[in-house]
PDB file of C-alpha atoms in Angstrom:
ATOM      1  CA  MET A1356      20.813  11.674 -90.218  1.00 71.00           C
ATOM      2  CA  SER A1357      22.964   8.666 -89.368  1.00 75.00           C
ATOM      3  CA  ALA A1358      23.182   6.978 -85.985  1.00 64.00           C
ATOM      4  CA  GLN A1359      26.756   8.214 -85.697  1.00 74.00           C
ATOM      5  CA  ASP A1360      25.590  11.792 -86.302  1.00 90.00           C
ATOM      6  CA  LYS A1361      22.887  11.462 -83.631  1.00 92.00           C
ATOM      7  CA  ALA A1362      25.336   9.942 -81.144  1.00 92.00           C
ATOM      8  CA  SER A1363      27.875  12.663 -81.874  1.00 92.00           C
ATOM      9  CA  LEU A1364      25.242  15.375 -81.335  1.00 94.00           C
ATOM     10  CA  LEU A1365      24.172  13.819 -78.033  1.00 95.00           C
ATOM     11  CA  GLN A1366      27.752  13.527 -76.819  1.00 95.00           C
ATOM     12  CA  SER A1367      28.442  17.125 -77.880  1.00 96.00           C
ATOM     13  CA  TRP A1368      25.289  18.255 -76.040  1.00 95.00           C
ATOM     14  CA  PHE A1369      26.497  16.702 -72.794  1.00 95.00           C
ATOM     15  CA  GLN A1370      30.031  18.017 -73.262  1.00 96.00           C
ATOM     16  CA  GLU A1371      29.220  21.597 -74.208  1.00 96.00           C
ATOM     17  CA  VAL A1372      26.129  22.211 -72.074  1.00 95.00           C
ATOM     18  CA  TRP A1373      26.596  19.968 -69.024  1.00 95.00           C
ATOM     19  CA  VAL A1374      30.388  19.617 -68.709  1.00 95.00           C
ATOM     20  CA  GLU A1375      31.459  23.050 -69.938  1.00 95.00           C
ATOM     21  CA  GLY A1376      28.344  24.813 -68.635  1.00 93.00           C
ATOM     22  CA  ASN A1377      27.727  26.734 -71.852  1.00 95.00           C
ATOM     23  CA  LEU A1378      24.040  27.481 -71.343  1.00 94.00           C
ATOM     24  CA  ASP A1379      24.004  29.661 -74.467  1.00 95.00           C
ATOM     25  CA  ALA A1380      24.563  26.471 -76.485  1.00 96.00           C
ATOM     26  CA  ILE A1381      21.202  24.962 -75.495  1.00 94.00           C
ATOM     27  CA  PRO A1382      19.417  26.362 -78.614  1.00 94.00           C
ATOM     28  CA  LYS A1383      22.178  24.874 -80.775  1.00 94.00           C
ATOM     29  CA  TYR A1384      21.141  21.375 -79.692  1.00 95.00           C
ATOM     30  CA  MET A1385      17.493  21.709 -78.655  1.00 94.00           C
ATOM     31  CA  ALA A1386      14.796  23.161 -80.907  1.00 95.00           C
ATOM     32  CA  PRO A1387      12.730  26.048 -79.474  1.00 93.00           C
ATOM     33  CA  GLN A1388       9.648  23.806 -79.412  1.00 93.00           C
ATOM     34  CA  GLY A1389      11.677  20.970 -77.892  1.00 92.00           C
ATOM     35  CA  LYS A1390      10.564  19.314 -74.698  1.00 91.00           C
ATOM     36  CA  ALA A1391      12.101  16.916 -72.230  1.00 90.00           C
ATOM     37  CA  VAL A1392       9.857  14.742 -70.110  1.00 89.00           C
ATOM     38  CA  GLY A1393      10.682  12.419 -67.255  1.00 85.00           C
ATOM     39  CA  ILE A1394      13.053  14.766 -65.451  1.00 77.00           C
ATOM     40  CA  LEU A1395      10.313  16.142 -63.235  1.00 72.00           C
ATOM     41  CA  ARG A1396       7.156  14.132 -62.608  1.00 71.00           C
ATOM     42  CA  ASP A1397       4.146  15.154 -64.693  1.00 73.00           C
ATOM     43  CA  MET A1398       6.003  18.101 -66.202  1.00 77.00           C
ATOM     44  CA  SER A1399       7.895  18.713 -69.394  1.00 84.00           C
ATOM     45  CA  VAL A1400      10.990  20.872 -69.493  1.00 84.00           C
ATOM     46  CA  ASN A1401      11.560  23.320 -72.349  1.00 85.00           C
ATOM     47  CA  PRO A1402      14.883  24.860 -73.432  1.00 88.00           C
ATOM     48  CA  ASP A1403      14.461  27.810 -71.048  1.00 87.00           C
ATOM     49  CA  ASP A1404      13.825  25.482 -68.103  1.00 86.00           C
ATOM     50  CA  LEU A1405      17.002  23.589 -68.934  1.00 87.00           C
ATOM     51  CA  HIS A1406      19.078  26.667 -68.104  1.00 87.00           C
ATOM     52  CA  ASP A1407      17.931  26.401 -64.492  1.00 89.00           C
ATOM     53  CA  LEU A1408      18.266  22.621 -64.331  1.00 87.00           C
ATOM     54  CA  VAL A1409      21.816  22.604 -65.707  1.00 90.00           C
ATOM     55  CA  TYR A1410      22.794  25.454 -63.385  1.00 91.00           C
ATOM     56  CA  MET A1411      21.391  23.666 -60.304  1.00 91.00           C
ATOM     57  CA  MET A1412      23.031  20.333 -61.153  1.00 90.00           C
ATOM     58  CA  ARG A1413      26.372  21.966 -61.907  1.00 92.00           C
ATOM     59  CA  SER A1414      26.272  23.902 -58.611  1.00 93.00           C
ATOM     60  CA  ALA A1415      25.879  20.623 -56.668  1.00 94.00           C
ATOM     61  CA  LEU A1416      28.688  18.868 -58.516  1.00 95.00           C
ATOM     62  CA  GLY A1417      32.345  19.259 -59.338  1.00 93.00           C
ATOM     63  CA  GLU A1418      33.830  18.395 -62.695  1.00 93.00           C
ATOM     64  CA  MET A1419      31.532  16.089 -64.656  1.00 95.00           C
ATOM     65  CA  TRP A1420      32.159  13.514 -67.329  1.00 96.00           C
ATOM     66  CA  PHE A1421      29.795  11.236 -69.193  1.00 96.00           C
ATOM     67  CA  GLU A1422      30.148   7.808 -70.712  1.00 97.00           C
ATOM     68  CA  PHE A1423      27.750   6.173 -73.161  1.00 97.00           C
ATOM     69  CA  PRO A1424      27.962   2.384 -72.753  1.00 96.00           C
ATOM     70  CA  MET A1425      24.874   1.772 -74.915  1.00 96.00           C
ATOM     71  CA  LEU A1426      23.529   3.662 -77.925  1.00 95.00           C
ATOM     72  CA  MET A1427      20.687   2.432 -80.127  1.00 95.00           C
ATOM     73  CA  GLU A1428      19.163   4.167 -83.130  1.00 93.00           C
ATOM     74  CA  LYS A1429      15.927   3.790 -85.065  1.00 93.00           C
ATOM     75  CA  ASP A1430      14.665   6.280 -87.639  1.00 92.00           C
ATOM     76  CA  ASP A1431      14.778   9.773 -86.073  1.00 93.00           C
ATOM     77  CA  TRP A1432      15.357   8.360 -82.576  1.00 96.00           C
ATOM     78  CA  LEU A1433      18.461   7.701 -80.510  1.00 96.00           C
ATOM     79  CA  ALA A1434      18.343   5.835 -77.201  1.00 97.00           C
ATOM     80  CA  ALA A1435      21.297   5.993 -74.852  1.00 97.00           C
ATOM     81  CA  MET A1436      22.408   4.684 -71.496  1.00 97.00           C
ATOM     82  CA  VAL A1437      24.446   7.443 -69.885  1.00 97.00           C
ATOM     83  CA  ASP A1438      26.864   7.032 -66.993  1.00 97.00           C
ATOM     84  CA  VAL A1439      27.088  10.331 -65.133  1.00 96.00           C
ATOM     85  CA  ASN A1440      30.297  10.811 -63.162  1.00 97.00           C
ATOM     86  CA  SER A1441      31.303  13.677 -60.912  1.00 97.00           C
ATOM     87  CA  TYR A1442      32.143  14.726 -57.371  1.00 96.00           C
ATOM     88  CA  CYS A1443      29.981  16.305 -54.691  1.00 96.00           C
ATOM     89  CA  ALA A1444      30.816  20.026 -54.649  1.00 95.00           C
ATOM     90  CA  LYS A1445      30.587  20.151 -50.819  1.00 94.00           C
ATOM     91  CA  THR A1446      32.471  16.998 -49.845  1.00 95.00           C
ATOM     92  CA  GLY A1447      34.498  15.953 -52.874  1.00 96.00           C
ATOM     93  CA  ASP A1448      33.016  12.444 -52.620  1.00 96.00           C
ATOM     94  CA  PRO A1449      32.471  10.660 -55.941  1.00 97.00           C
ATOM     95  CA  VAL A1450      28.999  10.754 -57.472  1.00 97.00           C
ATOM     96  CA  ASN A1451      27.966   8.221 -60.095  1.00 96.00           C
ATOM     97  CA  ALA A1452      24.486   7.822 -61.513  1.00 95.00           C
ATOM     98  CA  VAL A1453      22.857   6.185 -64.497  1.00 96.00           C
ATOM     99  CA  ALA A1454      20.496   7.893 -66.905  1.00 95.00           C
ATOM    100  CA  HIS A1455      18.552   6.613 -69.865  1.00 96.00           C
ATOM    101  CA  ILE A1456      17.481   8.978 -72.586  1.00 96.00           C
ATOM    102  CA  MET A1457      15.501   8.672 -75.782  1.00 96.00           C
ATOM    103  CA  VAL A1458      15.868  11.578 -78.184  1.00 96.00           C
ATOM    104  CA  ARG A1459      14.063  12.379 -81.427  1.00 96.00           C
ATOM    105  CA  TYR A1460      15.980  14.618 -83.780  1.00 95.00           C
ATOM    106  CA  GLU A1461      14.632  16.984 -86.380  1.00 93.00           C
ATOM    107  CA  ASN A1462      17.001  19.128 -88.467  1.00 90.00           C
ATOM    108  CA  ASN A1463      19.967  18.195 -86.248  1.00 91.00           C
ATOM    109  CA  GLN A1464      18.199  19.366 -83.087  1.00 94.00           C
ATOM    110  CA  MET A1465      16.490  17.548 -80.252  1.00 95.00           C
ATOM    111  CA  VAL A1466      12.713  17.978 -80.385  1.00 95.00           C
ATOM    112  CA  GLU A1467      11.619  15.238 -77.973  1.00 94.00           C
ATOM    113  CA  MET A1468      13.546  13.833 -75.029  1.00 94.00           C
ATOM    114  CA  TYR A1469      12.368  11.133 -72.645  1.00 94.00           C
ATOM    115  CA  ASN A1470      14.581  10.845 -69.590  1.00 92.00           C
ATOM    116  CA  SER A1471      15.037   8.536 -66.682  1.00 93.00           C
ATOM    117  CA  PHE A1472      17.638   9.466 -64.072  1.00 92.00           C
ATOM    118  CA  ASP A1473      18.561   7.700 -60.852  1.00 93.00           C
ATOM    119  CA  PHE A1474      17.813  10.665 -58.597  1.00 91.00           C
ATOM    120  CA  LEU A1475      17.529   8.437 -55.524  1.00 92.00           C
ATOM    121  CA  SER A1476      21.145   7.281 -55.533  1.00 93.00           C
ATOM    122  CA  PHE A1477      22.229  10.703 -56.803  1.00 94.00           C
ATOM    123  CA  PHE A1478      20.798  12.443 -53.727  1.00 94.00           C
ATOM    124  CA  GLU A1479      22.124   9.677 -51.471  1.00 95.00           C
ATOM    125  CA  GLN A1480      25.620  10.321 -52.795  1.00 95.00           C
ATOM    126  CA  LEU A1481      25.210  14.078 -52.262  1.00 95.00           C
ATOM    127  CA  GLY A1482      24.277  13.367 -48.631  1.00 94.00           C
ATOM    128  CA  GLN A1483      20.715  14.662 -49.020  1.00 93.00           C
ATOM    129  CA  LEU A1484      19.193  11.226 -48.396  1.00 94.00           C
ATOM    130  CA  PRO A1485      20.421   8.512 -46.025  1.00 93.00           C
ATOM    131  CA  PRO A1486      22.456   5.633 -47.447  1.00 92.00           C
ATOM    132  CA  ASN A1487      20.364   2.721 -48.718  1.00 92.00           C
ATOM    133  CA  SER A1488      17.221   4.870 -48.922  1.00 93.00           C
ATOM    134  CA  LEU A1489      15.573   2.547 -51.434  1.00 90.00           C
ATOM    135  CA  ALA A1490      16.047  -0.483 -49.183  1.00 92.00           C
ATOM    136  CA  LEU A1491      14.762   1.502 -46.204  1.00 91.00           C
ATOM    137  CA  MET A1492      11.650   2.639 -48.063  1.00 91.00           C
ATOM    138  CA  LEU A1493      10.979  -0.852 -49.446  1.00 92.00           C
ATOM    139  CA  SER A1494      11.000  -2.100 -45.863  1.00 94.00           C
ATOM    140  CA  GLY A1495       8.339   0.480 -44.933  1.00 93.00           C
ATOM    141  CA  THR A1496      10.600   3.020 -43.264  1.00 91.00           C
ATOM    142  CA  LYS A1497       9.610   6.655 -43.785  1.00 90.00           C
ATOM    143  CA  ILE A1498      12.426   9.063 -44.494  1.00 85.00           C
ATOM    144  CA  GLY A1499      12.186  12.532 -43.051  1.00 75.00           C
TER     145      GLY A1499
END
C-alpha cells in the first residue's frame, strides 16, 4: 500500500466517521481486532468504543474539519499531524486543537493507532477548564 493510499484512507476516515458522523463506517476503516491507544490513559479503545467517543466529541462540537499539515510514511505505518477545527456546540466559539496519530495498516484497515490529542486546550476552548490552565498548573495552582 502506498503512502498516498494510506493518507487517503486516513483522510477518508476523518471525513466519513468524524465529520459526517457515519458510525457504521468504523468497520470499513478499522479492523475488528484494531486498537487505538493514547486517547484514554492506560486504556486501549476498540472499534466499538470508538462509537461512543465519536458520538461524545460530535455532541460537544459543531461542524468539524480536519487538515493534515504533516504526513510521513514508513512500511505499513503512517504518521500524521492533524489540525482539528470546529466550533463549541454551546457557545459557537471556535475550537482548534492539534493531534498526532501513528497508524499501522493491514489489508487497507487500521489495526494499530497511537494517538496524542491536546485535550487540555480542547477543554479550555469548550469552557470546561479555565483559560491558561497549563500555565496555572505549572505555577502550582490547583484547578477545581
